[in-house]
mmCIF file with all atom_site columns, C-alpha atoms in Angstrom:
data_model
loop_
_atom_site.group_PDB
_atom_site.id
_atom_site.type_symbol
_atom_site.label_atom_id
_atom_site.label_alt_id
_atom_site.label_comp_id
_atom_site.label_asym_id
_atom_site.label_entity_id
_atom_site.label_seq_id
_atom_site.pdbx_PDB_ins_code
_atom_site.Cartn_x
_atom_site.Cartn_y
_atom_site.Cartn_z
_atom_site.occupancy
_atom_site.B_iso_or_equiv
_atom_site.pdbx_formal_charge
_atom_site.auth_seq_id
_atom_site.auth_comp_id
_atom_site.auth_asym_id
_atom_site.auth_atom_id
_atom_site.pdbx_PDB_model_num
ATOM 1  C CA . UNK A 1 1  ? -50.202 46.930 -43.015 1.00 0.00 ? 170 UNK A CA 1
ATOM 2  C CA . UNK A 1 2  ? -47.712 48.764 -45.220 1.00 0.00 ? 171 UNK A CA 1
ATOM 3  C CA . UNK A 1 3  ? -48.395 52.047 -43.410 1.00 0.00 ? 172 UNK A CA 1
ATOM 4  C CA . UNK A 1 4  ? -47.746 50.353 -40.058 1.00 0.00 ? 173 UNK A CA 1
ATOM 5  C CA . UNK A 1 5  ? -44.384 49.087 -41.308 1.00 0.00 ? 174 UNK A CA 1
ATOM 6  C CA . UNK A 1 6  ? -43.586 52.566 -42.615 1.00 0.00 ? 175 UNK A CA 1
ATOM 7  C CA . UNK A 1 7  ? -44.302 54.085 -39.199 1.00 0.00 ? 176 UNK A CA 1
ATOM 8  C CA . UNK A 1 8  ? -41.844 51.596 -37.725 1.00 0.00 ? 177 UNK A CA 1
ATOM 9  C CA . UNK A 1 9  ? -39.207 52.752 -40.229 1.00 0.00 ? 178 UNK A CA 1
ATOM 10 C CA . UNK A 1 10 ? -39.645 56.371 -39.145 1.00 0.00 ? 179 UNK A CA 1
ATOM 11 C CA . UNK A 1 11 ? -38.811 55.506 -35.531 1.00 0.00 ? 180 UNK A CA 1
ATOM 12 C CA . UNK A 1 12 ? -35.588 53.549 -36.136 1.00 0.00 ? 181 UNK A CA 1
ATOM 13 C CA . UNK A 1 13 ? -33.824 51.169 -33.762 1.00 0.00 ? 182 UNK A CA 1
ATOM 14 C CA . UNK A 1 14 ? -32.730 52.797 -30.497 1.00 0.00 ? 183 UNK A CA 1
ATOM 15 C CA . UNK A 1 15 ? -29.456 51.962 -28.756 1.00 0.00 ? 184 UNK A CA 1
ATOM 16 C CA . UNK A 1 16 ? -29.453 50.353 -25.338 1.00 0.00 ? 185 UNK A CA 1
ATOM 17 C CA . UNK A 1 17 ? -28.391 52.868 -22.671 1.00 0.00 ? 186 UNK A CA 1
ATOM 18 C CA . UNK A 1 18 ? -26.709 50.065 -20.719 1.00 0.00 ? 187 UNK A CA 1
ATOM 19 C CA . UNK A 1 19 ? -24.827 48.100 -23.434 1.00 0.00 ? 188 UNK A CA 1
ATOM 20 C CA . UNK A 1 20 ? -24.619 50.712 -26.233 1.00 0.00 ? 189 UNK A CA 1
ATOM 21 C CA . UNK A 1 21 ? -25.863 48.070 -28.692 1.00 0.00 ? 190 UNK A CA 1
ATOM 22 C CA . UNK A 1 22 ? -28.661 48.508 -31.240 1.00 0.00 ? 191 UNK A CA 1
ATOM 23 C CA . UNK A 1 23 ? -31.888 47.118 -29.842 1.00 0.00 ? 192 UNK A CA 1
ATOM 24 C CA . UNK A 1 24 ? -34.079 44.743 -31.861 1.00 0.00 ? 193 UNK A CA 1
ATOM 25 C CA . UNK A 1 25 ? -37.764 45.198 -32.568 1.00 0.00 ? 194 UNK A CA 1
ATOM 26 C CA . UNK A 1 26 ? -40.038 43.074 -30.347 1.00 0.00 ? 195 UNK A CA 1
ATOM 27 C CA . UNK A 1 27 ? -43.591 44.141 -31.236 1.00 0.00 ? 196 UNK A CA 1
ATOM 28 C CA . UNK A 1 28 ? -45.882 47.057 -32.057 1.00 0.00 ? 197 UNK A CA 1
ATOM 29 C CA . UNK A 1 29 ? -49.220 47.710 -30.405 1.00 0.00 ? 198 UNK A CA 1
ATOM 30 C CA . UNK A 1 30 ? -52.091 50.156 -30.681 1.00 0.00 ? 199 UNK A CA 1
ATOM 31 C CA . UNK A 1 31 ? -52.074 52.452 -27.645 1.00 0.00 ? 200 UNK A CA 1
ATOM 32 C CA . UNK A 1 32 ? -54.758 55.003 -28.503 1.00 0.00 ? 201 UNK A CA 1
ATOM 33 C CA . UNK A 1 33 ? -57.252 55.235 -31.340 1.00 0.00 ? 202 UNK A CA 1
ATOM 34 C CA . UNK A 1 34 ? -59.044 58.532 -30.667 1.00 0.00 ? 203 UNK A CA 1
ATOM 35 C CA . UNK A 1 35 ? -58.559 61.486 -31.321 1.00 0.00 ? 204 UNK A CA 1
ATOM 36 C CA . UNK A 1 36 ? -55.344 60.444 -33.114 1.00 0.00 ? 205 UNK A CA 1
ATOM 37 C CA . UNK A 1 37 ? -53.956 56.966 -33.489 1.00 0.00 ? 206 UNK A CA 1
ATOM 38 C CA . UNK A 1 38 ? -50.821 56.219 -31.473 1.00 0.00 ? 207 UNK A CA 1
ATOM 39 C CA . UNK A 1 39 ? -48.678 53.122 -32.082 1.00 0.00 ? 208 UNK A CA 1
ATOM 40 C CA . UNK A 1 40 ? -46.072 51.987 -29.528 1.00 0.00 ? 209 UNK A CA 1
ATOM 41 C CA . UNK A 1 41 ? -43.046 50.133 -30.888 1.00 0.00 ? 210 UNK A CA 1
ATOM 42 C CA . UNK A 1 42 ? -41.287 47.969 -28.291 1.00 0.00 ? 211 UNK A CA 1
ATOM 43 C CA . UNK A 1 43 ? -37.579 47.148 -28.600 1.00 0.00 ? 212 UNK A CA 1
ATOM 44 C CA . UNK A 1 44 ? -35.427 44.717 -26.588 1.00 0.00 ? 213 UNK A CA 1
ATOM 45 C CA . UNK A 1 45 ? -31.655 44.685 -26.088 1.00 0.00 ? 214 UNK A CA 1
ATOM 46 C CA . UNK A 1 46 ? -30.155 41.359 -27.250 1.00 0.00 ? 215 UNK A CA 1
ATOM 47 C CA . UNK A 1 47 ? -27.548 41.465 -24.439 1.00 0.00 ? 216 UNK A CA 1
ATOM 48 C CA . UNK A 1 48 ? -29.222 42.650 -21.229 1.00 0.00 ? 217 UNK A CA 1
ATOM 49 C CA . UNK A 1 49 ? -32.892 42.146 -22.300 1.00 0.00 ? 218 UNK A CA 1
ATOM 50 C CA . UNK A 1 50 ? -33.775 45.721 -21.316 1.00 0.00 ? 219 UNK A CA 1
ATOM 51 C CA . UNK A 1 51 ? -36.948 46.961 -23.046 1.00 0.00 ? 220 UNK A CA 1
ATOM 52 C CA . UNK A 1 52 ? -37.630 50.404 -24.471 1.00 0.00 ? 221 UNK A CA 1
ATOM 53 C CA . UNK A 1 53 ? -40.782 51.907 -25.963 1.00 0.00 ? 222 UNK A CA 1
ATOM 54 C CA . UNK A 1 54 ? -40.985 54.482 -28.741 1.00 0.00 ? 223 UNK A CA 1
ATOM 55 C CA . UNK A 1 55 ? -44.281 56.057 -29.783 1.00 0.00 ? 224 UNK A CA 1
ATOM 56 C CA . UNK A 1 56 ? -45.262 56.969 -33.328 1.00 0.00 ? 225 UNK A CA 1
ATOM 57 C CA . UNK A 1 57 ? -48.310 58.809 -34.637 1.00 0.00 ? 226 UNK A CA 1
ATOM 58 C CA . UNK A 1 58 ? -50.222 56.872 -37.257 1.00 0.00 ? 227 UNK A CA 1
ATOM 59 C CA . UNK A 1 59 ? -52.706 58.290 -39.745 1.00 0.00 ? 228 UNK A CA 1
ATOM 60 C CA . UNK A 1 60 ? -55.157 55.529 -40.701 1.00 0.00 ? 229 UNK A CA 1
ATOM 61 C CA . UNK A 1 61 ? -56.507 55.271 -44.227 1.00 0.00 ? 230 UNK A CA 1
ATOM 62 C CA . UNK A 1 62 ? -60.246 54.819 -44.733 1.00 0.00 ? 231 UNK A CA 1
ATOM 63 C CA . UNK A 1 63 ? -60.974 52.379 -47.542 1.00 0.00 ? 232 UNK A CA 1
ATOM 64 C CA . UNK A 1 64 ? -64.506 52.269 -48.983 1.00 0.00 ? 233 UNK A CA 1
ATOM 65 C CA . UNK A 1 65 ? -66.114 48.793 -49.019 1.00 0.00 ? 234 UNK A CA 1
ATOM 66 C CA . UNK A 1 66 ? -66.050 48.693 -52.838 1.00 0.00 ? 235 UNK A CA 1
ATOM 67 C CA . UNK A 1 67 ? -62.236 48.846 -52.820 1.00 0.00 ? 236 UNK A CA 1
ATOM 68 C CA . UNK A 1 68 ? -61.586 45.999 -50.360 1.00 0.00 ? 237 UNK A CA 1
ATOM 69 C CA . UNK A 1 69 ? -59.543 43.081 -51.656 1.00 0.00 ? 238 UNK A CA 1
ATOM 70 C CA . UNK A 1 70 ? -61.684 40.331 -50.098 1.00 0.00 ? 239 UNK A CA 1
ATOM 71 C CA . UNK A 1 71 ? -64.900 39.335 -51.873 1.00 0.00 ? 240 UNK A CA 1
ATOM 72 C CA . UNK A 1 72 ? -68.182 40.068 -50.163 1.00 0.00 ? 241 UNK A CA 1
ATOM 73 C CA . UNK A 1 73 ? -70.311 37.207 -48.953 1.00 0.00 ? 242 UNK A CA 1
ATOM 74 C CA . UNK A 1 74 ? -73.560 36.776 -50.878 1.00 0.00 ? 243 UNK A CA 1
ATOM 75 C CA . UNK A 1 75 ? -76.775 37.409 -48.955 1.00 0.00 ? 244 UNK A CA 1
ATOM 76 C CA . UNK A 1 76 ? -79.102 34.414 -49.103 1.00 0.00 ? 245 UNK A CA 1
ATOM 77 C CA . UNK A 1 77 ? -82.746 34.951 -48.170 1.00 0.00 ? 246 UNK A CA 1
ATOM 78 C CA . UNK A 1 78 ? -84.760 31.775 -47.665 1.00 0.00 ? 247 UNK A CA 1
ATOM 79 C CA . UNK A 1 79 ? -82.725 29.693 -50.075 1.00 0.00 ? 248 UNK A CA 1
ATOM 80 C CA . UNK A 1 80 ? -82.646 32.322 -52.835 1.00 0.00 ? 249 UNK A CA 1
ATOM 81 C CA . UNK A 1 81 ? -79.717 34.591 -53.476 1.00 0.00 ? 250 UNK A CA 1
ATOM 82 C CA . UNK A 1 82 ? -80.658 38.243 -52.971 1.00 0.00 ? 251 UNK A CA 1
ATOM 83 C CA . UNK A 1 83 ? -79.727 40.707 -55.661 1.00 0.00 ? 252 UNK A CA 1
#
């Protein structure tokens, strides 16, 4: 999640071509996952409600299962916990 927020910081807020006001962030969405990940950041003008899209490349991080923060669920086989 932190890397996604960092990619948003690299793009910056665009200015509305109509009002010349800084646009506000609306949402980010995954556009393409292969061969490289592409995130689209959508901005909206607070005055005229015009929308603008800016794309950012995103390098995902692969985390091994041992390093995940959430605990794994135990496997139970016929009422006995598997080891």
